[in-house]
Amino acid sequence: MSGTTFMSSSNLLLTSESVTEGHPDKICDQVSDAVLDAIIAQDPDARVACECATTTGLIIVMGEITTSAYVDIDKLVRQTIRDIGYTRAKYGFDYQTCGILISLKEQSADIALGVDKALEAKMGEMSDEEIEAIGAGDQGMMIGFACNETPELMPMPIVLAHKMTKTLSRVRKHGVLPYLRPDGKSQVTVQYQYGQPKRVDTVVVSTQHAPDVEQATIFRDVYEHVIKAVVPEGMLDDKTKVFVNPTGRFVTGGPLGDAGVTGRKIIVDTYGGIARHGGGAFSGKDPTKVDRSAAYMARYIAKNLVAAGVADRLELQVSYAIGVARPLSLMVETFDTGKISDERIVQIIDDLFDLRPAAIIRDLNLRRPIYKATAAYGHFGRDDIDAPWEATDMAEAVRRAGGLA
């Protein structure tokens, strides 16, 4: 979407979705990150690329892990499924009786060659202080985004969608709506006028439920305890379209209803489709994988730039080559909202932020077990988890550098 289109349109509808922690794909993300956390807690330098798949009565854990740590993965997987809420066979999935297959091997030695020592270090292009810098764990491009339309500096559609699915989970676990089951989705369409949210146009909530509950009861309860509890006052009106379980029934859910795979909800994980996406998933990957760490750094930079008033909306793209420490490219888009030129913004980023993988890991303190909490309800815009990429501690330095202080 061009900046001109976004800022000049008097009636633009933008939609984002979220899924609950009991969605099959999110089960897999949480299992992958639970394994990562358990390993990195014992061995901060571990190399982890843990994937997961699930279907009826089965979890498969696979990938490449190089570590000195020992983790009882079978036990860890069952604890994760139990915490999500699949505790009874009648829910279609049960942590005690599901089958678990584990197929793990060490990281490829060819990949390790580039990650252990960056190309620049091999060629003598780094100083002694920098010689330990690691290379990027893969090639690819990563996106960071921020906007000032919500306190989280995130797009409103994805903020509301996440809050709805999180509220669905909370009212289920706290017994407010005890007939709910772990699987569920939300979708929120927001109407924008000239770049600003005006109203919520459409809400869709689909939630797994017990078979003996009537559709009218589910609609009433979800509208009162989830939708109205989340949407800001004045954003719902008599023209807002609301759909709750629009098929009329959602009893079969979770892995019984659909297969799940790690990394299949990358738009839910990021900006809800409002910003571009580099393509790489996050969950199950240690911070040497720039798919994850550089995406976190790009969000950190974008958020600090918007917090500093450099732009109202800002998207950042950075790219890497495997085994090379320094980024290959850096691009900024401000959607016609920049207070200074995009070229000047790129220079500020170059001056204030180090985008080499080792520096990202150091500056965001990423060799810690902080990842499972990110695996449901989004990686960005969170103040309820330990997410150092959400800090705005560089905003004042950005203001000074941009002459905005």
CSV table of C-alpha atoms in Angstrom, one decimal:
chain,number,residue,atom,x,y,z
A,1,MET,CA,0.0,0.0,0.0
A,2,SER,CA,1.5,3.4,-1.0
A,3,GLY,CA,1.6,6.2,1.5
A,4,THR,CA,-0.4,8.3,-0.8
A,5,THR,CA,-3.3,5.8,-0.9
A,6,PHE,CA,-3.3,5.3,2.9
A,7,MET,CA,-3.2,8.9,3.8
A,8,SER,CA,-5.6,10.2,1.2
A,9,SER,CA,-8.3,7.7,1.4
A,10,SER,CA,-11.5,8.7,3.2
A,11,ASN,CA,-12.8,5.1,3.4
A,12,LEU,CA,-10.1,2.4,3.7
A,13,LEU,CA,-10.9,-1.0,5.4
A,14,LEU,CA,-7.9,-2.9,6.9
A,15,THR,CA,-8.3,-6.3,8.4
A,16,SER,CA,-6.2,-8.5,10.7
A,17,GLU,CA,-6.7,-11.8,12.4
A,18,SER,CA,-5.5,-13.6,15.5
A,19,VAL,CA,-5.8,-17.1,16.9
A,20,THR,CA,-5.9,-18.5,20.4
A,21,GLU,CA,-3.1,-20.5,22.1
A,22,GLY,CA,-5.2,-23.6,21.4
A,23,HIS,CA,-5.1,-23.3,17.6
A,24,PRO,CA,-3.2,-26.2,16.1
A,25,ASP,CA,-0.5,-24.0,14.5
A,26,LYS,CA,-0.1,-22.1,17.8
A,27,ILE,CA,0.2,-25.3,19.8
A,28,CYS,CA,3.2,-26.1,17.5
A,29,ASP,CA,4.7,-22.6,17.9
A,30,GLN,CA,4.5,-22.9,21.7
A,31,VAL,CA,6.0,-26.4,21.8
A,32,SER,CA,8.9,-25.2,19.6
A,33,ASP,CA,9.6,-22.2,21.8
A,34,ALA,CA,9.2,-24.2,25.0
A,35,VAL,CA,12.0,-26.5,23.7
A,36,LEU,CA,14.1,-23.5,22.9
A,37,ASP,CA,13.6,-21.9,26.3
A,38,ALA,CA,14.4,-25.1,28.1
A,39,ILE,CA,17.6,-25.5,26.2
A,40,ILE,CA,18.8,-21.9,26.2
A,41,ALA,CA,18.2,-21.7,30.0
A,42,GLN,CA,20.9,-24.3,30.4
A,43,ASP,CA,23.1,-23.5,27.4
A,44,PRO,CA,22.8,-19.9,26.2
A,45,ASP,CA,25.0,-20.6,23.2
A,46,ALA,CA,22.9,-23.5,21.9
A,47,ARG,CA,21.9,-23.7,18.3
A,48,VAL,CA,18.2,-24.5,18.1
A,49,ALA,CA,15.9,-24.9,15.1
A,50,CYS,CA,13.0,-26.8,16.5
A,51,GLU,CA,9.9,-27.5,14.4
A,52,CYS,CA,6.7,-29.2,15.4
A,53,ALA,CA,3.7,-30.6,13.7
A,54,THR,CA,0.4,-31.9,15.1
A,55,THR,CA,-2.7,-33.8,14.0
A,56,THR,CA,-5.3,-36.0,15.7
A,57,GLY,CA,-3.7,-37.5,18.8
A,58,LEU,CA,-0.1,-36.8,17.7
A,59,ILE,CA,2.7,-34.3,18.2
A,60,ILE,CA,5.9,-34.5,16.1
A,61,VAL,CA,9.0,-32.6,17.3
A,62,MET,CA,11.8,-32.4,14.8
A,63,GLY,CA,14.7,-30.2,13.8
A,64,GLU,CA,18.4,-29.4,14.3
A,65,ILE,CA,19.7,-28.8,17.8
A,66,THR,CA,23.4,-28.5,18.9
A,67,THR,CA,23.7,-28.2,22.7
A,68,SER,CA,25.3,-29.5,25.9
A,69,ALA,CA,21.9,-29.2,27.7
A,70,TYR,CA,19.6,-32.1,28.5
A,71,VAL,CA,15.9,-31.6,28.3
A,72,ASP,CA,13.1,-34.2,28.7
A,73,ILE,CA,11.3,-33.2,25.6
A,74,ASP,CA,8.4,-35.6,26.0
A,75,LYS,CA,7.6,-34.2,29.4
A,76,LEU,CA,8.0,-30.7,28.2
A,77,VAL,CA,5.6,-31.1,25.3
A,78,ARG,CA,3.0,-32.6,27.6
A,79,GLN,CA,3.3,-29.8,30.1
A,80,THR,CA,2.9,-27.2,27.3
A,81,ILE,CA,-0.3,-28.9,25.9
A,82,ARG,CA,-1.7,-29.2,29.5
A,83,ASP,CA,-1.1,-25.4,30.1
A,84,ILE,CA,-2.9,-24.6,26.9
A,85,GLY,CA,-6.0,-26.4,28.2
A,86,TYR,CA,-6.1,-29.7,26.3
A,87,THR,CA,-6.7,-31.7,29.5
A,88,ARG,CA,-9.6,-34.0,28.6
A,89,ALA,CA,-10.1,-36.4,25.7
A,90,LYS,CA,-13.5,-34.9,24.9
A,91,TYR,CA,-11.8,-31.7,23.9
A,92,GLY,CA,-10.4,-33.7,20.9
A,93,PHE,CA,-6.8,-33.7,22.3
A,94,ASP,CA,-5.4,-34.7,25.6
A,95,TYR,CA,-1.9,-34.1,27.0
A,96,GLN,CA,-1.7,-37.4,28.8
A,97,THR,CA,-2.7,-39.7,26.0
A,98,CYS,CA,-1.4,-38.0,22.8
A,99,GLY,CA,1.4,-39.7,21.0
A,100,ILE,CA,4.8,-37.8,20.8
A,101,LEU,CA,7.4,-38.5,18.2
A,102,ILE,CA,10.8,-36.9,18.5
A,103,SER,CA,13.3,-36.7,15.6
A,104,LEU,CA,16.2,-34.3,16.3
A,105,LYS,CA,19.8,-34.0,14.9
A,106,GLU,CA,22.7,-31.6,15.2
A,107,GLN,CA,23.0,-28.4,13.1
A,108,SER,CA,24.6,-28.8,9.8
A,109,ALA,CA,28.4,-28.3,10.0
A,110,ASP,CA,28.2,-26.3,6.7
A,111,ILE,CA,25.8,-23.8,8.4
A,112,ALA,CA,27.9,-23.7,11.6
A,113,LEU,CA,31.0,-22.6,9.5
A,114,GLY,CA,29.3,-19.3,8.7
A,115,VAL,CA,27.6,-18.7,12.0
A,116,ASP,CA,30.6,-19.5,14.3
A,117,LYS,CA,32.8,-16.9,12.5
A,118,ALA,CA,31.5,-14.3,10.2
A,119,LEU,CA,33.0,-13.8,6.7
A,120,GLU,CA,34.3,-10.4,7.7
A,121,ALA,CA,36.3,-12.0,10.6
A,122,LYS,CA,37.7,-14.7,8.3
A,123,MET,CA,38.9,-12.0,5.9
A,124,GLY,CA,40.4,-9.9,8.6
A,125,GLU,CA,37.9,-7.0,8.2
A,126,MET,CA,37.0,-6.8,11.8
A,127,SER,CA,39.0,-5.3,14.7
A,128,ASP,CA,40.1,-7.5,17.6
A,129,GLU,CA,37.1,-6.3,19.6
A,130,GLU,CA,34.8,-7.4,16.8
A,131,ILE,CA,36.5,-10.7,16.0
A,132,GLU,CA,34.0,-12.8,17.9
A,133,ALA,CA,31.1,-11.5,15.8
A,134,ILE,CA,28.9,-14.2,14.4
A,135,GLY,CA,27.6,-14.4,10.9
A,136,ALA,CA,23.9,-14.3,10.0
A,137,GLY,CA,22.4,-17.8,10.5
A,138,ASP,CA,20.6,-17.6,7.1
A,139,GLN,CA,19.9,-15.3,4.2
A,140,GLY,CA,16.7,-13.4,3.9
A,141,MET,CA,15.0,-10.1,4.6
A,142,MET,CA,13.3,-8.9,7.8
A,143,ILE,CA,10.7,-6.2,8.4
A,144,GLY,CA,10.1,-3.9,11.2
A,145,PHE,CA,7.1,-1.6,11.6
A,146,ALA,CA,5.5,0.9,13.9
A,147,CYS,CA,2.7,3.5,13.8
A,148,ASN,CA,1.3,5.9,16.3
A,149,GLU,CA,-2.4,5.0,16.0
A,150,THR,CA,-2.4,2.9,19.3
A,151,PRO,CA,-0.5,3.2,22.6
A,152,GLU,CA,1.4,0.0,21.6
A,153,LEU,CA,2.6,1.8,18.4
A,154,MET,CA,1.0,-1.0,16.4
A,155,PRO,CA,-1.8,-1.1,13.8
A,156,MET,CA,-5.2,-1.1,15.5
A,157,PRO,CA,-6.7,-4.2,13.7
A,158,ILE,CA,-4.0,-6.6,15.0
A,159,VAL,CA,-4.1,-5.1,18.5
A,160,LEU,CA,-7.8,-5.6,18.8
A,161,ALA,CA,-7.7,-9.1,17.2
A,162,HIS,CA,-5.0,-10.2,19.7
A,163,LYS,CA,-6.9,-8.8,22.6
A,164,MET,CA,-10.0,-10.7,21.6
A,165,THR,CA,-8.3,-14.1,21.4
A,166,LYS,CA,-6.4,-13.4,24.6
A,167,THR,CA,-9.7,-12.5,26.3
A,168,LEU,CA,-11.3,-15.7,24.9
A,169,SER,CA,-8.6,-17.7,26.6
A,170,ARG,CA,-8.9,-15.8,29.8
A,171,VAL,CA,-12.6,-16.2,30.2
A,172,ARG,CA,-12.2,-19.9,29.4
A,173,LYS,CA,-9.5,-20.5,31.9
A,174,HIS,CA,-11.1,-18.4,34.7
A,175,GLY,CA,-14.4,-20.1,34.3
A,176,VAL,CA,-16.4,-17.1,33.2
A,177,LEU,CA,-17.4,-19.0,30.1
A,178,PRO,CA,-16.6,-22.6,31.1
A,179,TYR,CA,-18.2,-24.1,28.0
A,180,LEU,CA,-15.4,-22.7,25.8
A,181,ARG,CA,-12.6,-24.9,24.5
A,182,PRO,CA,-9.0,-24.0,23.6
A,183,ASP,CA,-9.3,-23.4,19.9
A,184,GLY,CA,-10.4,-20.1,18.5
A,185,LYS,CA,-9.9,-17.2,16.1
A,186,SER,CA,-10.7,-13.5,15.8
A,187,GLN,CA,-10.8,-11.1,12.9
A,188,VAL,CA,-11.2,-7.3,13.1
A,189,THR,CA,-11.8,-4.9,10.2
A,190,VAL,CA,-11.2,-1.2,11.0
A,191,GLN,CA,-12.3,1.7,8.8
A,192,TYR,CA,-9.7,4.3,8.3
A,193,GLN,CA,-10.1,7.9,7.2
A,194,TYR,CA,-7.0,9.8,6.0
A,195,GLY,CA,-4.7,7.4,7.8
A,196,GLN,CA,-6.5,7.3,11.2
A,197,PRO,CA,-8.8,4.6,12.6
A,198,LYS,CA,-12.4,5.9,12.7
A,199,ARG,CA,-14.5,2.9,13.7
A,200,VAL,CA,-14.6,-0.9,13.8
A,201,ASP,CA,-16.5,-2.1,10.7
A,202,THR,CA,-16.6,-5.9,11.3
A,203,VAL,CA,-15.7,-8.4,14.0
A,204,VAL,CA,-15.6,-12.1,13.5
A,205,VAL,CA,-15.0,-14.5,16.4
A,206,SER,CA,-15.0,-18.3,16.1
A,207,THR,CA,-14.5,-20.3,19.3
A,208,GLN,CA,-14.6,-24.0,20.0
A,209,HIS,CA,-17.3,-24.9,22.5
A,210,ALA,CA,-19.0,-27.7,24.3
A,211,PRO,CA,-21.6,-29.5,22.1
A,212,ASP,CA,-24.6,-28.7,24.3
A,213,VAL,CA,-24.4,-24.9,24.2
A,214,GLU,CA,-26.8,-23.0,22.0
A,215,GLN,CA,-25.6,-20.6,19.3
A,216,ALA,CA,-27.6,-17.7,20.8
A,217,THR,CA,-25.9,-18.2,24.2
A,218,ILE,CA,-22.4,-18.2,22.6
A,219,PHE,CA,-23.2,-15.1,20.6
A,220,ARG,CA,-24.5,-13.2,23.6
A,221,ASP,CA,-21.6,-14.2,25.9
A,222,VAL,CA,-18.8,-13.6,23.4
A,223,TYR,CA,-20.3,-10.2,22.5
A,224,GLU,CA,-20.5,-9.1,26.1
A,225,HIS,CA,-17.4,-10.7,27.6
A,226,VAL,CA,-15.0,-10.5,24.7
A,227,ILE,CA,-16.0,-8.0,21.9
A,228,LYS,CA,-17.4,-5.2,24.0
A,229,ALA,CA,-14.7,-5.7,26.7
A,230,VAL,CA,-11.9,-5.2,24.1
A,231,VAL,CA,-13.1,-2.6,21.5
A,232,PRO,CA,-12.6,1.0,22.7
A,233,GLU,CA,-15.6,3.0,23.5
A,234,GLY,CA,-17.1,4.8,20.5
A,235,MET,CA,-15.5,2.4,18.0
A,236,LEU,CA,-18.5,0.1,17.8
A,237,ASP,CA,-21.7,1.5,16.3
A,238,ASP,CA,-25.0,0.3,15.0
A,239,LYS,CA,-23.4,-0.4,11.6
A,240,THR,CA,-20.7,-2.6,12.9
A,241,LYS,CA,-21.1,-6.2,11.6
A,242,VAL,CA,-20.6,-8.9,14.2
A,243,PHE,CA,-20.2,-12.6,13.5
A,244,VAL,CA,-19.8,-15.2,16.2
A,245,ASN,CA,-19.3,-18.8,15.1
A,246,PRO,CA,-20.8,-18.0,11.7
A,247,THR,CA,-21.1,-21.7,10.7
A,248,GLY,CA,-23.4,-22.2,13.7
A,249,ARG,CA,-21.2,-24.8,15.4
A,250,PHE,CA,-17.5,-25.2,16.4
A,251,VAL,CA,-17.3,-28.4,18.5
A,252,THR,CA,-14.5,-30.2,16.7
A,253,GLY,CA,-11.3,-28.1,17.1
A,254,GLY,CA,-7.7,-28.3,17.9
A,255,PRO,CA,-5.6,-31.0,16.3
A,256,LEU,CA,-8.7,-33.2,15.9
A,257,GLY,CA,-10.2,-30.6,13.5
A,258,ASP,CA,-7.1,-29.4,11.7
A,259,ALA,CA,-3.4,-30.2,11.4
A,260,GLY,CA,-0.9,-27.7,12.8
A,261,VAL,CA,2.7,-26.7,11.9
A,262,THR,CA,5.3,-24.4,13.5
A,263,GLY,CA,5.6,-21.1,11.7
A,264,ARG,CA,2.3,-21.1,9.8
A,265,LYS,CA,0.9,-18.0,11.5
A,266,ILE,CA,3.6,-15.5,10.6
A,267,ILE,CA,1.2,-12.7,9.8
A,268,VAL,CA,-0.6,-13.2,13.2
A,269,ASP,CA,2.9,-13.1,14.8
A,270,THR,CA,3.8,-9.7,13.3
A,271,TYR,CA,1.7,-6.9,12.1
A,272,GLY,CA,-1.5,-8.5,10.9
A,273,GLY,CA,-0.9,-8.0,7.2
A,274,ILE,CA,-0.7,-4.2,7.6
A,275,ALA,CA,3.1,-4.3,7.0
A,276,ARG,CA,5.1,-6.4,4.6
A,277,HIS,CA,6.7,-9.7,5.9
A,278,GLY,CA,10.1,-11.1,5.1
A,279,GLY,CA,8.8,-14.6,5.0
A,280,GLY,CA,10.7,-16.2,7.8
A,281,ALA,CA,9.0,-17.6,10.9
A,282,PHE,CA,10.2,-17.0,14.5
A,283,SER,CA,9.3,-19.8,16.8
A,284,GLY,CA,11.8,-22.5,17.7
A,285,LYS,CA,14.8,-20.5,16.4
A,286,ASP,CA,17.7,-19.4,18.6
A,287,PRO,CA,18.8,-15.8,18.2
A,288,THR,CA,21.6,-16.5,15.7
A,289,LYS,CA,18.8,-17.0,13.2
A,290,VAL,CA,18.2,-13.5,11.9
A,291,ASP,CA,14.7,-14.5,10.8
A,292,ARG,CA,14.0,-13.9,14.4
A,293,SER,CA,16.6,-11.7,16.0
A,294,ALA,CA,16.8,-9.2,13.1
A,295,ALA,CA,13.0,-9.0,12.9
A,296,TYR,CA,13.0,-8.1,16.6
A,297,MET,CA,15.7,-5.5,16.0
A,298,ALA,CA,13.9,-4.0,13.1
A,299,ARG,CA,10.8,-3.6,15.3
A,300,TYR,CA,12.9,-2.0,18.0
A,301,ILE,CA,14.3,0.5,15.6
A,302,ALA,CA,11.0,1.3,13.9
A,303,LYS,CA,9.3,1.7,17.3
A,304,ASN,CA,12.0,4.1,18.6
A,305,LEU,CA,11.8,6.1,15.4
A,306,VAL,CA,8.0,6.5,15.7
A,307,ALA,CA,8.2,7.2,19.4
A,308,ALA,CA,10.8,9.9,18.7
A,309,GLY,CA,8.4,11.6,16.2
A,310,VAL,CA,10.5,10.9,13.1
A,311,ALA,CA,7.3,9.6,11.4
A,312,ASP,CA,3.8,8.6,12.2
A,313,ARG,CA,4.1,5.3,10.3
A,314,LEU,CA,7.4,3.6,9.5
A,315,GLU,CA,8.4,0.4,7.9
A,316,LEU,CA,12.0,-0.9,7.8
A,317,GLN,CA,13.5,-3.7,5.7
A,318,VAL,CA,16.9,-5.2,6.3
A,319,SER,CA,18.5,-8.1,4.5
A,320,TYR,CA,21.4,-10.6,5.2
A,321,ALA,CA,23.5,-13.2,3.6
A,322,ILE,CA,24.3,-16.4,5.5
A,323,GLY,CA,27.6,-16.3,7.3
A,324,VAL,CA,28.0,-12.5,6.7
A,325,ALA,CA,27.7,-10.2,9.7
A,326,ARG,CA,26.9,-6.9,8.1
A,327,PRO,CA,23.4,-6.4,6.5
A,328,LEU,CA,23.3,-6.2,2.7
A,329,SER,CA,20.6,-3.6,2.5
A,330,LEU,CA,18.5,-1.2,4.6
A,331,MET,CA,15.3,0.4,3.4
A,332,VAL,CA,12.9,2.8,5.1
A,333,GLU,CA,9.3,3.7,4.1
A,334,THR,CA,7.4,6.5,6.0
A,335,PHE,CA,4.2,6.5,3.9
A,336,ASP,CA,4.3,10.3,3.5
A,337,THR,CA,4.4,10.8,7.2
A,338,GLY,CA,8.1,11.5,7.7
A,339,LYS,CA,9.2,14.6,9.5
A,340,ILE,CA,12.7,14.3,8.0
A,341,SER,CA,13.8,12.6,4.7
A,342,ASP,CA,14.0,8.8,4.4
A,343,GLU,CA,17.7,9.2,3.6
A,344,ARG,CA,18.3,11.0,6.8
A,345,ILE,CA,16.4,8.3,8.7
A,346,VAL,CA,18.6,5.6,7.2
A,347,GLN,CA,21.7,7.6,8.3
A,348,ILE,CA,20.4,7.9,11.8
A,349,ILE,CA,19.8,4.1,11.9
A,350,ASP,CA,23.4,3.5,10.7
A,351,ASP,CA,24.8,5.9,13.3
A,352,LEU,CA,22.8,4.6,16.3
A,353,PHE,CA,21.9,0.9,15.8
A,354,ASP,CA,24.2,-2.0,15.2
A,355,LEU,CA,22.5,-4.6,12.9
A,356,ARG,CA,25.2,-7.3,13.0
A,357,PRO,CA,23.8,-10.5,14.6
A,358,ALA,CA,26.2,-10.6,17.5
A,359,ALA,CA,25.4,-6.9,18.3
A,360,ILE,CA,21.6,-7.6,18.1
A,361,ILE,CA,21.9,-10.5,20.5
A,362,ARG,CA,24.0,-8.4,22.9
A,363,ASP,CA,21.9,-5.2,22.7
A,364,LEU,CA,18.6,-7.0,23.1
A,365,ASN,CA,19.9,-9.6,25.6
A,366,LEU,CA,18.5,-12.5,23.6
A,367,ARG,CA,20.4,-15.5,25.0
A,368,ARG,CA,17.7,-16.0,27.6
A,369,PRO,CA,14.6,-18.2,27.9
A,370,ILE,CA,12.1,-15.5,26.9
A,371,TYR,CA,10.6,-17.0,23.8
A,372,LYS,CA,7.6,-19.3,24.8
A,373,ALA,CA,5.7,-16.2,25.9
A,374,THR,CA,5.9,-14.8,22.4
A,375,ALA,CA,4.5,-17.9,20.7
A,376,ALA,CA,0.8,-16.8,21.2
A,377,TYR,CA,-0.9,-13.4,20.8
A,378,GLY,CA,1.9,-11.8,18.9
A,379,HIS,CA,5.6,-11.0,19.2
A,380,PHE,CA,5.1,-7.2,19.0
A,381,GLY,CA,3.2,-4.6,20.9
A,382,ARG,CA,3.4,-6.6,24.1
A,383,ASP,CA,3.9,-5.1,27.6
A,384,ASP,CA,2.8,-8.3,29.4
A,385,ILE,CA,6.0,-10.3,28.6
A,386,ASP,CA,9.8,-9.8,28.6
A,387,ALA,CA,10.2,-8.3,25.1
A,388,PRO,CA,13.2,-6.0,25.1
A,389,TRP,CA,12.5,-5.0,21.4
A,390,GLU,CA,9.5,-3.1,22.7
A,391,ALA,CA,11.5,-0.7,24.7
A,392,THR,CA,11.7,3.0,23.5
A,393,ASP,CA,14.9,3.8,25.3
A,394,MET,CA,16.6,5.1,22.1
A,395,ALA,CA,13.8,7.6,21.3
A,396,GLU,CA,15.6,10.6,22.8
A,397,ALA,CA,18.8,9.8,21.0
A,398,VAL,CA,16.9,9.5,17.8
A,399,ARG,CA,15.2,12.9,18.4
A,400,ARG,CA,18.5,14.6,19.0
A,401,ALA,CA,20.1,13.0,15.9
A,402,GLY,CA,17.1,14.0,13.8
A,403,GLY,CA,17.1,17.6,15.1
A,404,LEU,CA,13.6,17.0,16.6
A,405,ALA,CA,14.6,17.4,20.3
